[in-house]
C-alpha cells in the first residue's frame, strides 16, 4: 500500500516537473501545429490559435486542466499529428517493442552465456581475448557503431537496407521487416552486451571464491555440476534484478538507434516532441517512461527481497548496506 | 597437480611463480599504452596551433569531400574543412567538456551524497526518492529541455548540462559509503569537537570514499565525452561551427550519401580510442580489490 502511494506520488511529481519545464522552455508550440504558416499569422490569429489550444492561461491553470483530462483518460491531441496523443503512441509502440524486446531478450541470453564462458575459463586465452574485445566494443558510441554498420553493410556491400522499418508498400511482409530489423537490432545488442556479460562474469568469479565451492569440490562433485548447480544458482538472482533495472537503459539505447536508422518508433517520436514542443505527446511519453522505470526498479527490489529477506527488514533503499551500529 | 587415481586434491595449488621484486618493472600491471596515448592526444590538442596544416574553420569550397591525400592528410568534410586540423582543434572542446562536466557532477554528487548520508532518516528517504525520480526521466529528455532553457549551445553550456544530469548514480554510492562510516568513532569525535559539515566531509569522510568514486569519476569523463558526441550528432548539441569530435560526426548524414567514409571513420576512431584509453585507466583504478583464489579449479 505504501509502495502504491509512493508510486503515484512519484508519477505526479514527475508530471509536474516535466509540465513546468517544457512550458517554460522557449520555443513556439504553434509551429508544430500549423507548420510554416505561423510566420504569416497576424497577432489576432495567433491569439485565436493559442486560445483554441488553451495555451494562453497561466501554467498552473493549464496543468490542472491537463491533469483533470488525463485522469479521465484523455491525454489531449498531438499538435503535430492532429490525433489523440495516445493514438499516435499506440501506432508507434509496436515497432519499439519489437526492437527493444527482441534486443533485450538477446542481450539477456547472450550475456549470460558469454559471462559463464569467460568465468569458466578464467584467465585463459579465450577469457582474455573476449575481455579485451568486449572492452573495446563497449567503448564505441552507439550512434557511431550504427553509422559504421550502415556504411559497410548498406552502402558498400548493399546487403541490408539502411533505414526504416519496412519498404514502401510491403507493410505486411514479414521477411522484409526482419531484414530491416537486422542492423538496428545488432547495434542495440552489441552496444549493451559486454556490460552485462562482464557483470555476470565478475559475479560468478566472486561466487567461485566462496568457501562452499571448496566444500562441494572436496565432497567430490565435478567442476561442471558445482558451476551450474551451485554457483550459477546463486549468481542468477542478482543478475535478474540487474536486468530488471536495465530495461529502461536498453530502451533508452533504442532511442538513439531508432534515430540513426529513422526507424518509426517511440524514440524518434519523443525526440520530435521535445524538439518541437508537442506538449501533450511529450507529457504522455515522459509519464510512460517514468512508469516503466519505477515499475522496473520495484520489480528488481521485489526480486531481491524474495531472495534475501534480510533486505526487507533493513534499510529499504540500500542493497549493500551493512548495519554497523 | 597432485593427482591420484581415486582422489583428486582440490583447494591446494602450487604457489604462483612470482617474479622476484627487483625484476618486476615499475610499469607492470599499469595501462602504459593508454596513458601514453592519452598524453599524446592531450598535448596534441593543447598545442595544435604549432602543427596544424590548415585553418580548421576555413571553408575551402573548392575542395569539398576530398579523400585523404597529401594536401589534406585526412581529407576534407562536406564543407571543405580539413579534417586533420579539425581533429586536433576539436579535441580541445571534447576533452574540456569531459573534464569540466565531470568536475561539476562529482562536486554535486559529493555534496548531495554526503548530505543525504548524514541527514536524518526522513530527509534521507526524501532525497533518495528525488534521486530516483531524476534517474527515471530519460536523460536525453532532461538534456533537451535544459538545453532549450539555456538557449543556443556552446561548449560551456553543454558541459554544464551534462554535468548537472550525470551525478545521480555517484551520489547514491557516496550516500551508501557515508552511511557506513558516519557512526565511526573518529567522525563522532570530530563532530563533538565542533567540526562543521564541510570540515568533516573533507577531512574525515572524503578520504574514506574517494577510492571508491575515483573509478566512477574517470568513467564519468568517458560518458560525458560520449554524451557530447551523441548530442552533437543528433543536432541538439554543439552547432556545426563549433568544432568538436561530435559536431564533426553530425555531418555524417551528408557523408553517407556522398559515400565519404573518411568523414565518418576518422573522427570516430579518434573518439573511440580516447574513450577506450580512459576506460582502461578507470579499470586500472578499480583493480585494487583483494585477490582471492579460485576455489573451483
Coordinates of C-alpha atoms in Angstrom, one line a residue:
Chain A
X1 CA 0.0 0.0 0.0
X2 CA 2.8 2.3 0.9
X3 CA 4.5 1.4 -2.3
X4 CA 1.4 2.3 -4.3
X5 CA 1.3 5.7 -2.7
X6 CA 4.9 6.3 -3.4
X7 CA 4.4 5.2 -7.0
X8 CA 1.5 7.6 -7.5
X9 CA 3.4 10.4 -5.8
X10 CA 6.5 9.9 -7.9
X11 CA 4.5 10.0 -11.1
X12 CA 2.6 13.1 -10.0
X13 CA 5.9 14.9 -9.2
X14 CA 7.4 13.8 -12.5
X15 CA 4.4 15.1 -14.4
X16 CA 4.6 18.5 -12.6
X17 CA 8.3 18.9 -13.3
X18 CA 8.0 17.9 -17.0
X19 CA 5.0 20.1 -17.5
X20 CA 6.6 23.2 -16.0
X21 CA 10.0 22.8 -17.6
X22 CA 8.6 22.1 -21.0
X23 CA 6.3 25.1 -21.0
X24 CA 9.0 27.4 -19.6
X25 CA 11.4 26.5 -22.3
X26 CA 11.5 28.9 -25.2
X27 CA 10.0 27.8 -28.5
X28 CA 6.7 28.0 -30.2
X29 CA 4.3 25.1 -30.0
X30 CA 2.2 26.7 -32.7
X31 CA 4.9 25.8 -35.2
X32 CA 4.3 22.1 -34.7
X33 CA 0.6 22.6 -35.1
X34 CA 0.4 24.9 -38.1
X35 CA 3.8 24.4 -39.6
X36 CA 5.3 27.2 -41.6
X37 CA 2.0 29.1 -41.7
X38 CA 2.8 30.5 -38.2
X39 CA 5.1 33.1 -39.7
X40 CA 2.3 34.7 -41.8
X41 CA -0.2 34.8 -38.9
X42 CA -1.5 38.1 -37.7
X43 CA -1.4 38.7 -33.9
X44 CA -5.2 38.2 -33.7
X45 CA -4.9 34.9 -35.4
X46 CA -2.2 33.8 -33.1
X47 CA -4.2 34.7 -30.1
X48 CA -7.2 32.8 -31.5
X49 CA -5.0 29.8 -32.1
X50 CA -3.5 29.9 -28.6
X51 CA -6.9 30.3 -27.2
X52 CA -8.1 27.3 -29.1
X53 CA -5.2 25.1 -27.9
X54 CA -5.5 26.5 -24.4
X55 CA -2.0 27.9 -24.3
X56 CA -2.6 31.4 -23.0
X57 CA -3.7 30.6 -19.5
X58 CA -1.3 30.6 -16.6
X59 CA 0.7 27.4 -16.3
X60 CA -0.9 26.1 -13.2
X61 CA -4.4 26.5 -14.7
X62 CA -3.2 24.6 -17.7
X63 CA -1.7 21.9 -15.5
X64 CA -4.9 21.4 -13.5
X65 CA -6.9 21.2 -16.7
X66 CA -4.4 18.7 -18.2
X67 CA -4.5 16.6 -15.0
X68 CA -8.3 16.6 -14.9
X69 CA -8.5 15.4 -18.5
X70 CA -5.7 12.9 -18.1
X71 CA -7.5 11.3 -15.1
X72 CA -10.5 10.9 -17.3
X73 CA -8.4 9.1 -19.9
X74 CA -8.0 12.0 -22.3
X75 CA -4.4 13.0 -22.8
X76 CA -5.1 15.7 -25.4
X77 CA -4.1 15.8 -29.0
X78 CA -0.7 15.8 -30.5
X79 CA -0.1 19.1 -32.2
X80 CA 1.9 17.7 -35.0
X81 CA -0.2 14.7 -35.9
X82 CA -3.6 16.3 -35.0
X83 CA -4.6 13.0 -33.4
X84 CA -5.1 11.7 -29.9
X85 CA -1.6 11.6 -28.3
X86 CA -2.4 8.1 -27.0
X87 CA -3.4 7.0 -30.6
X88 CA -0.1 8.4 -32.0
X89 CA 1.9 6.5 -29.4
X90 CA -0.1 3.3 -29.9
X91 CA 0.7 3.3 -33.6
X92 CA 4.4 3.5 -32.9
X93 CA 4.7 1.5 -29.8
X94 CA 4.7 -1.9 -31.5
X95 CA 7.8 -1.1 -33.5
X96 CA 9.8 -0.1 -30.5
X97 CA 8.6 -3.1 -28.5
X98 CA 9.8 -5.4 -31.3
X99 CA 13.2 -3.8 -31.5
X100 CA 13.7 -3.3 -27.7
X101 CA 12.1 -6.5 -26.7
X102 CA 14.0 -8.7 -29.1
X103 CA 17.1 -6.8 -28.2
X104 CA 16.5 -7.3 -24.5
X105 CA 16.0 -11.0 -24.8
X106 CA 19.1 -11.4 -26.9
X107 CA 21.2 -9.4 -24.5
X108 CA 19.8 -11.4 -21.6
X109 CA 20.7 -14.8 -23.1
X110 CA 24.0 -13.9 -24.8
X111 CA 25.4 -12.0 -21.9
X112 CA 24.6 -14.9 -19.6
X113 CA 26.3 -17.4 -21.9
X114 CA 29.3 -15.1 -22.5
X115 CA 29.7 -14.4 -18.8
X116 CA 29.6 -18.1 -18.0
X117 CA 32.1 -18.9 -20.7
X118 CA 34.5 -16.3 -19.5
X119 CA 34.2 -17.3 -15.9
X120 CA 34.7 -21.0 -16.8
X121 CA 38.0 -20.2 -18.5
X122 CA 39.2 -17.6 -16.1
X123 CA 42.4 -16.0 -17.3
X124 CA 42.7 -18.4 -20.1
X125 CA 43.4 -17.1 -23.6
X126 CA 39.7 -17.1 -24.6
X127 CA 38.7 -15.2 -21.5
X128 CA 41.4 -12.6 -22.2
X129 CA 40.6 -12.2 -25.8
X130 CA 36.9 -11.8 -25.1
X131 CA 37.5 -9.4 -22.3
X132 CA 39.7 -7.2 -24.4
X133 CA 37.4 -7.3 -27.3
X134 CA 34.4 -6.6 -25.1
X135 CA 36.1 -3.6 -23.5
X136 CA 36.8 -2.2 -27.0
X137 CA 33.3 -2.7 -28.2
X138 CA 31.7 -1.3 -25.1
X139 CA 33.6 1.9 -25.7
X140 CA 32.2 2.5 -29.2
X141 CA 29.5 5.1 -29.1
X142 CA 26.2 3.7 -30.2
X143 CA 25.5 6.1 -33.0
X144 CA 28.9 5.7 -34.5
X145 CA 28.6 1.9 -34.5
X146 CA 25.3 2.3 -36.3
X147 CA 26.9 4.6 -38.8
X148 CA 29.8 2.2 -39.5
X149 CA 27.4 -0.7 -39.9
X150 CA 25.3 1.3 -42.4
X151 CA 28.5 2.3 -44.2
X152 CA 29.7 -1.2 -44.5
X153 CA 26.6 -3.3 -44.9
X154 CA 24.1 -0.9 -46.5
X155 CA 26.4 1.2 -48.7
X156 CA 29.5 -0.8 -49.5
X157 CA 28.1 -4.2 -49.7
X158 CA 24.4 -3.2 -50.1
X159 CA 23.2 -6.4 -48.4
X160 CA 20.8 -4.7 -46.0
X161 CA 18.6 -1.7 -46.1
X162 CA 19.8 1.4 -44.2
X163 CA 16.7 2.9 -42.8
X164 CA 13.0 2.5 -41.9
X165 CA 11.0 -0.5 -40.6
X166 CA 9.8 -1.8 -43.9
X167 CA 10.0 -1.0 -47.6
X168 CA 7.2 1.2 -49.0
X169 CA 4.2 -1.0 -49.9
X170 CA 5.5 -4.0 -48.1
X171 CA 3.8 -3.3 -44.8
X172 CA 2.8 -6.9 -44.0
X173 CA 5.8 -8.7 -45.5
X174 CA 7.4 -10.5 -42.6
X175 CA 10.7 -11.2 -44.3
X176 CA 11.1 -7.5 -45.3
X177 CA 10.6 -6.5 -41.7
X178 CA 13.2 -8.9 -40.5
X179 CA 15.7 -7.7 -43.0
X180 CA 15.1 -4.1 -41.8
X181 CA 15.5 -5.2 -38.2
X182 CA 18.9 -6.8 -38.5
X183 CA 21.1 -3.7 -38.4
X184 CA 19.3 -1.8 -35.6
X185 CA 19.0 -4.9 -33.6
X186 CA 22.6 -5.8 -33.8
X187 CA 23.6 -2.3 -32.8
X188 CA 21.3 -2.5 -29.7
X189 CA 22.7 -5.9 -28.8
X190 CA 26.3 -5.3 -29.4
X191 CA 26.5 -2.0 -27.6
X192 CA 24.9 -3.3 -24.4
X193 CA 26.1 -6.9 -24.4
X194 CA 29.5 -6.6 -22.8
X195 CA 28.4 -4.5 -19.9
X196 CA 26.1 -7.2 -18.7
X197 CA 28.3 -10.1 -19.7
X198 CA 31.2 -8.7 -17.7
X199 CA 28.9 -8.3 -14.8
X200 CA 27.9 -11.9 -15.0
X201 CA 31.5 -13.0 -15.3
X202 CA 32.6 -11.0 -12.2
X203 CA 29.6 -12.1 -10.2
X204 CA 30.3 -15.8 -10.9
X205 CA 34.0 -15.3 -10.2
X206 CA 33.0 -13.8 -6.8
X207 CA 30.9 -16.8 -6.2
X208 CA 33.6 -19.3 -7.2
X209 CA 35.8 -17.9 -4.5
X210 CA 33.3 -18.7 -1.7
X211 CA 34.1 -21.5 0.8
X212 CA 31.1 -23.7 -0.1
X213 CA 32.6 -24.3 -3.5
X214 CA 35.7 -25.8 -1.8
X215 CA 33.4 -28.0 0.3
X216 CA 31.5 -29.1 -2.8
X217 CA 34.7 -29.9 -4.6
X218 CA 36.2 -31.8 -1.7
X219 CA 32.9 -33.7 -1.5
X220 CA 33.7 -35.0 -4.9
X221 CA 31.4 -33.0 -7.2
X222 CA 32.8 -32.3 -10.5
X223 CA 33.6 -28.8 -11.8
X224 CA 30.6 -28.6 -14.1
X225 CA 27.9 -29.5 -11.5
X226 CA 29.4 -27.1 -9.0
X227 CA 29.3 -24.3 -11.5
X228 CA 25.8 -24.9 -12.8
X229 CA 24.1 -26.3 -9.8
X230 CA 25.6 -24.0 -7.1
X231 CA 27.5 -21.0 -8.4
X232 CA 25.1 -20.1 -11.2
X233 CA 22.1 -20.6 -9.0
X234 CA 23.5 -18.1 -6.5
X235 CA 24.5 -15.7 -9.2
X236 CA 21.3 -15.6 -11.2
X237 CA 19.1 -13.7 -8.8
X238 CA 21.3 -10.7 -8.7
X239 CA 21.6 -10.9 -12.4
X240 CA 17.8 -10.9 -12.7
X241 CA 17.5 -7.8 -10.6
X242 CA 20.1 -6.0 -12.5
X243 CA 18.4 -6.9 -15.8
X244 CA 15.1 -5.6 -14.3
X245 CA 16.7 -2.2 -13.7
X246 CA 18.3 -2.3 -17.1
X247 CA 15.1 -2.4 -19.0
X248 CA 14.8 1.4 -19.3
X249 CA 18.5 1.6 -20.0
X250 CA 18.2 -0.7 -23.0
X251 CA 15.1 1.1 -24.1
X252 CA 17.0 4.4 -23.9
X253 CA 19.6 2.8 -26.1
X254 CA 17.0 2.0 -28.7
X255 CA 16.0 5.7 -28.9
X256 CA 19.4 6.7 -30.4
X257 CA 19.4 3.6 -32.7
X258 CA 15.9 4.5 -33.9
X259 CA 17.0 8.0 -34.7
X260 CA 20.0 6.9 -36.7
X261 CA 18.1 4.3 -38.7
X262 CA 15.0 6.6 -38.9
X263 CA 13.0 3.7 -37.5
X264 CA 9.4 4.7 -36.7
X265 CA 9.3 4.1 -33.0
X266 CA 8.9 5.9 -29.7
X267 CA 12.5 7.2 -29.8
X268 CA 12.1 9.3 -32.9
X269 CA 8.7 10.4 -31.6
X270 CA 10.0 11.6 -28.2
X271 CA 12.9 13.4 -29.9
X272 CA 10.5 15.2 -32.2
X273 CA 8.0 16.0 -29.5
X274 CA 10.7 17.5 -27.2
X275 CA 12.3 19.4 -30.1
X276 CA 9.1 20.9 -31.5
X277 CA 7.2 21.4 -28.2
X278 CA 4.4 18.9 -28.9
X279 CA 3.4 19.2 -25.3
X280 CA 0.7 16.6 -24.9
X281 CA 2.7 13.9 -26.6
X282 CA 5.8 14.8 -24.6
X283 CA 3.9 14.6 -21.3
X284 CA 2.5 11.2 -22.1
X285 CA 5.8 9.8 -23.3
X286 CA 7.6 11.1 -20.2
X287 CA 5.0 9.6 -17.9
X288 CA 5.0 6.3 -19.7
X289 CA 8.8 6.0 -19.4
X290 CA 8.6 7.1 -15.8
X291 CA 6.1 4.4 -15.0
X292 CA 8.3 1.9 -16.7
X293 CA 11.4 2.9 -14.8
X294 CA 9.6 2.9 -11.4
X295 CA 7.9 -0.4 -12.1
X296 CA 11.2 -2.0 -13.2
X297 CA 13.1 -0.8 -10.1
X298 CA 10.2 -2.1 -8.0
X299 CA 10.4 -5.4 -9.7
X300 CA 14.2 -5.5 -9.0
X301 CA 13.6 -4.7 -5.4
X302 CA 10.9 -7.4 -5.2
X303 CA 13.2 -10.0 -6.7
X304 CA 15.9 -9.0 -4.2
X305 CA 13.6 -9.3 -1.3
X306 CA 12.3 -12.7 -2.4
X307 CA 15.8 -14.0 -2.5
X308 CA 17.3 -12.3 0.5
X309 CA 14.7 -11.5 3.2
X310 CA 17.3 -9.6 5.2
X311 CA 16.9 -6.6 2.9
X312 CA 13.2 -6.1 3.8
X313 CA 13.9 -5.7 7.5
X314 CA 16.8 -3.3 7.0
X315 CA 17.0 0.0 5.1
X316 CA 14.8 -0.3 2.1
X317 CA 16.9 1.5 -0.5
X318 CA 20.3 0.2 0.4
X319 CA 21.1 -3.1 -1.1
X320 CA 24.8 -3.4 0.0
X321 CA 24.4 -1.6 3.3
X322 CA 25.7 -3.3 6.5
X323 CA 24.2 -2.1 9.7
X324 CA 27.2 -1.2 11.8
X325 CA 25.5 0.3 14.9
Chain B
X1 CA 49.0 -31.0 -9.5
X2 CA 48.9 -33.9 -7.1
X3 CA 46.9 -36.5 -9.0
X4 CA 45.7 -39.8 -7.8
X5 CA 43.6 -42.5 -9.4
X6 CA 40.8 -42.3 -6.9
X7 CA 41.1 -38.9 -5.4
X8 CA 41.8 -35.5 -6.7
X9 CA 43.2 -32.8 -4.5
X10 CA 41.2 -29.6 -4.6
X11 CA 41.9 -26.3 -3.0
X12 CA 45.6 -26.8 -2.8
X13 CA 47.7 -25.5 -5.6
X14 CA 51.3 -24.7 -6.2
X15 CA 52.2 -21.1 -5.3
X16 CA 52.2 -19.0 -8.4
X17 CA 55.6 -18.2 -9.8
X18 CA 56.1 -14.6 -8.8
X19 CA 59.0 -12.8 -10.4
X20 CA 61.4 -11.5 -7.7
X21 CA 60.8 -8.0 -6.6
X22 CA 63.7 -6.3 -8.3
X23 CA 62.9 -7.9 -11.7
X24 CA 59.4 -6.6 -11.7
X25 CA 59.3 -3.4 -13.8
X26 CA 57.7 -0.3 -12.4
X27 CA 55.1 -0.3 -15.1
X28 CA 53.9 -3.9 -14.8
X29 CA 50.1 -4.0 -14.5
X30 CA 49.7 -0.4 -15.4
X31 CA 48.0 0.6 -18.7
X32 CA 51.1 2.3 -20.1
X33 CA 49.8 2.3 -23.6
X34 CA 46.6 4.0 -22.7
X35 CA 48.3 6.7 -20.6
X36 CA 50.8 7.4 -23.3
X37 CA 48.0 7.7 -25.9
X38 CA 46.0 10.0 -23.7
X39 CA 49.0 12.2 -23.1
X40 CA 49.7 12.4 -26.8
X41 CA 46.1 13.3 -27.5
X42 CA 46.0 15.8 -24.8
X43 CA 49.2 17.6 -25.6
X44 CA 48.4 17.4 -29.3
X45 CA 45.1 19.1 -28.8
X46 CA 46.6 21.8 -26.5
X47 CA 49.4 22.6 -28.8
X48 CA 47.6 22.1 -32.1
X49 CA 48.5 25.6 -33.4
X50 CA 52.1 24.5 -33.9
X51 CA 51.5 21.7 -36.4
X52 CA 48.1 22.2 -37.9
X53 CA 48.4 22.2 -41.7
X54 CA 45.2 24.3 -42.3
X55 CA 42.9 26.6 -40.5
X56 CA 40.2 24.2 -39.1
X57 CA 37.4 26.7 -39.5
X58 CA 38.2 27.7 -43.1
X59 CA 35.6 26.6 -45.6
X60 CA 37.6 25.6 -48.7
X61 CA 34.6 25.3 -51.0
X62 CA 36.7 24.2 -54.0
X63 CA 37.8 21.1 -52.0
X64 CA 34.7 19.6 -50.6
X65 CA 34.8 15.9 -49.7
X66 CA 38.3 15.3 -50.9
X67 CA 39.6 11.9 -49.9
X68 CA 42.7 11.6 -47.7
X69 CA 45.8 12.6 -49.7
X70 CA 49.0 14.6 -49.5
X71 CA 47.5 18.0 -49.1
X72 CA 44.6 17.0 -46.9
X73 CA 46.1 14.3 -44.6
X74 CA 42.7 13.0 -43.5
X75 CA 40.7 14.5 -46.3
X76 CA 38.1 17.3 -46.1
X77 CA 34.5 17.2 -45.0
X78 CA 31.4 18.1 -47.0
X79 CA 32.0 21.8 -46.2
X80 CA 35.6 21.7 -47.3
X81 CA 37.2 21.9 -43.9
X82 CA 40.5 20.0 -43.3
X83 CA 39.8 17.0 -41.1
X84 CA 43.3 16.6 -39.8
X85 CA 43.3 20.1 -38.3
X86 CA 39.8 19.8 -37.1
X87 CA 40.5 16.6 -35.1
X88 CA 43.2 18.3 -33.0
X89 CA 41.4 21.5 -32.7
X90 CA 38.0 19.9 -31.9
X91 CA 39.6 17.6 -29.4
X92 CA 40.0 20.6 -27.1
X93 CA 36.3 21.1 -26.9
X94 CA 35.6 17.4 -26.4
X95 CA 38.2 17.0 -23.6
X96 CA 37.2 20.2 -22.0
X97 CA 33.6 19.1 -21.9
X98 CA 34.6 15.7 -20.4
X99 CA 36.7 17.2 -17.7
X100 CA 34.6 20.1 -16.7
X101 CA 31.3 18.3 -16.6
X102 CA 32.9 15.5 -14.5
X103 CA 34.2 18.1 -12.0
X104 CA 30.7 19.6 -11.8
X105 CA 28.9 16.3 -11.4
X106 CA 31.4 14.9 -8.9
X107 CA 31.1 18.1 -6.9
X108 CA 27.3 17.9 -6.8
X109 CA 27.4 14.2 -6.1
X110 CA 29.8 14.5 -3.2
X111 CA 27.8 17.3 -1.6
X112 CA 24.4 15.7 -2.2
X113 CA 25.5 12.2 -1.3
X114 CA 27.3 13.2 1.9
X115 CA 24.4 15.5 3.0
X116 CA 21.9 12.7 2.4
X117 CA 24.1 10.2 4.2
X118 CA 24.4 12.5 7.2
X119 CA 20.8 13.6 7.2
X120 CA 18.1 12.2 9.5
X121 CA 16.2 9.2 8.1
X122 CA 13.1 11.0 6.8
X123 CA 15.2 13.6 4.9
X124 CA 17.4 10.9 3.6
X125 CA 14.4 9.0 2.3
X126 CA 13.1 12.1 0.6
X127 CA 16.4 13.0 -1.1
X128 CA 16.8 9.4 -2.3
X129 CA 13.3 9.5 -3.8
X130 CA 14.3 12.7 -5.6
X131 CA 17.4 11.0 -7.0
X132 CA 15.2 8.1 -8.2
X133 CA 12.9 10.4 -9.9
X134 CA 15.9 12.2 -11.5
X135 CA 17.1 8.8 -12.8
X136 CA 13.7 7.8 -14.0
X137 CA 13.3 10.6 -16.5
X138 CA 15.2 9.7 -19.7
X139 CA 18.4 11.6 -19.6
X140 CA 18.0 12.7 -23.2
X141 CA 14.8 14.5 -22.5
X142 CA 16.2 16.4 -19.5
X143 CA 19.2 17.4 -21.5
X144 CA 17.0 18.6 -24.4
X145 CA 14.8 20.6 -22.0
X146 CA 17.6 22.2 -20.1
X147 CA 19.4 23.0 -23.3
X148 CA 16.2 24.7 -24.6
X149 CA 16.1 26.8 -21.4
X150 CA 19.8 27.8 -21.7
X151 CA 19.5 28.9 -25.3
X152 CA 21.9 28.2 -28.1
X153 CA 24.5 25.6 -27.2
X154 CA 28.1 26.4 -26.5
X155 CA 31.0 24.4 -25.0
X156 CA 30.3 25.8 -21.6
X157 CA 26.6 25.2 -21.6
X158 CA 26.9 21.7 -22.9
X159 CA 29.3 20.7 -20.2
X160 CA 27.0 22.4 -17.7
X161 CA 24.0 20.4 -18.9
X162 CA 25.9 17.1 -19.0
X163 CA 27.4 17.8 -15.6
X164 CA 24.1 18.5 -13.8
X165 CA 22.5 15.4 -15.2
X166 CA 25.3 12.9 -14.6
X167 CA 25.7 13.0 -10.8
X168 CA 22.9 10.7 -9.6
X169 CA 24.4 7.3 -9.5
X170 CA 27.6 8.6 -7.9
X171 CA 25.6 10.3 -5.3
X172 CA 23.9 7.1 -4.4
X173 CA 27.2 5.3 -4.0
X174 CA 28.6 8.1 -1.8
X175 CA 25.5 8.1 0.3
X176 CA 25.8 4.4 1.0
X177 CA 29.5 4.8 1.9
X178 CA 28.8 7.8 4.2
X179 CA 26.1 5.9 6.0
X180 CA 28.5 3.2 6.7
X181 CA 31.2 5.4 8.2
X182 CA 29.2 8.2 9.8
X183 CA 28.8 6.2 13.0
X184 CA 32.5 5.6 13.3
X185 CA 34.3 7.0 16.4
X186 CA 36.6 9.3 14.5
X187 CA 33.6 11.1 12.9
X188 CA 31.7 11.3 16.1
X189 CA 34.8 12.7 17.9
X190 CA 35.3 15.3 15.2
X191 CA 31.7 16.3 15.5
X192 CA 31.9 16.5 19.3
X193 CA 34.8 18.9 18.9
X194 CA 32.6 21.1 16.9
X195 CA 33.7 20.4 13.3
X196 CA 31.5 21.8 10.7
X197 CA 29.8 19.8 7.9
X198 CA 32.3 20.7 5.2
X199 CA 35.3 20.1 7.6
X200 CA 34.0 16.7 8.5
X201 CA 33.2 15.9 4.9
X202 CA 36.6 16.9 3.6
X203 CA 38.8 15.7 6.4
X204 CA 37.1 12.6 7.6
X205 CA 34.5 11.3 5.1
X206 CA 36.1 12.1 1.8
X207 CA 39.4 10.2 2.3
X208 CA 37.2 7.1 3.0
X209 CA 35.0 7.2 0.0
X210 CA 37.4 8.8 -2.5
X211 CA 39.0 5.5 -3.7
X212 CA 35.6 4.0 -4.5
X213 CA 34.5 7.1 -6.5
X214 CA 37.7 7.6 -8.4
X215 CA 36.7 4.9 -10.8
X216 CA 33.3 6.4 -11.2
X217 CA 34.8 9.8 -11.8
X218 CA 37.0 8.6 -14.5
X219 CA 34.1 6.7 -16.1
X220 CA 32.1 9.9 -15.9
X221 CA 34.7 11.7 -18.1
X222 CA 34.2 9.0 -20.6
X223 CA 30.4 9.1 -20.6
X224 CA 30.5 12.9 -20.8
X225 CA 32.6 12.8 -23.9
X226 CA 30.3 10.2 -25.4
X227 CA 27.2 12.1 -24.4
X228 CA 28.5 15.3 -26.1
X229 CA 29.3 13.5 -29.3
X230 CA 25.8 11.8 -29.3
X231 CA 24.1 15.1 -28.6
X232 CA 26.0 17.0 -31.3
X233 CA 25.4 14.1 -33.7
X234 CA 21.7 14.4 -33.2
X235 CA 21.8 18.1 -33.7
X236 CA 20.9 19.2 -30.2
X237 CA 24.5 19.6 -29.0
X238 CA 27.1 21.9 -30.4
X239 CA 26.4 23.5 -33.7
X240 CA 28.4 22.8 -36.8
X241 CA 30.6 25.9 -36.4
X242 CA 31.8 24.9 -33.0
X243 CA 34.3 22.2 -33.8
X244 CA 34.4 19.1 -31.7
X245 CA 34.5 15.4 -32.4
X246 CA 30.8 15.1 -32.0
X247 CA 29.9 18.0 -34.3
X248 CA 32.3 16.7 -36.9
X249 CA 30.2 13.5 -36.9
X250 CA 27.0 15.4 -37.3
X251 CA 27.8 15.8 -41.0
X252 CA 27.7 12.1 -41.4
X253 CA 24.2 12.0 -43.0
X254 CA 25.6 14.0 -45.9
X255 CA 28.8 11.9 -45.8
X256 CA 26.7 8.8 -46.1
X257 CA 25.0 10.0 -49.2
X258 CA 28.4 11.2 -50.6
X259 CA 29.9 7.8 -49.6
X260 CA 32.7 9.7 -47.9
X261 CA 33.9 7.2 -45.4
X262 CA 36.7 9.3 -44.0
X263 CA 34.3 11.9 -42.7
X264 CA 32.7 9.3 -40.5
X265 CA 35.5 6.9 -39.7
X266 CA 38.4 9.1 -38.8
X267 CA 36.8 11.3 -36.1
X268 CA 35.0 8.2 -34.8
X269 CA 38.2 6.3 -34.5
X270 CA 39.8 9.1 -32.5
X271 CA 36.8 9.3 -30.3
X272 CA 36.6 5.6 -29.7
X273 CA 40.3 5.3 -29.0
X274 CA 40.2 8.1 -26.4
X275 CA 37.2 6.5 -24.7
X276 CA 38.9 3.2 -24.7
X277 CA 42.0 4.6 -23.1
X278 CA 40.0 6.4 -20.4
X279 CA 38.2 3.1 -19.7
X280 CA 41.4 1.2 -19.3
X281 CA 42.6 3.9 -16.9
X282 CA 39.4 3.5 -14.9
X283 CA 39.6 -0.3 -14.8
X284 CA 43.2 0.0 -13.6
X285 CA 41.9 2.2 -10.7
X286 CA 39.2 -0.3 -9.9
X287 CA 41.5 -3.3 -9.9
X288 CA 42.8 -2.8 -6.4
X289 CA 40.5 -5.2 -4.6
X290 CA 41.5 -8.2 -2.6
X291 CA 42.6 -11.1 -4.7
X292 CA 41.2 -14.4 -3.5
X293 CA 41.9 -17.7 -5.0
X294 CA 39.6 -19.5 -7.3
X295 CA 38.2 -22.5 -5.3
X296 CA 36.7 -24.2 -8.3
X297 CA 39.9 -25.4 -10.0

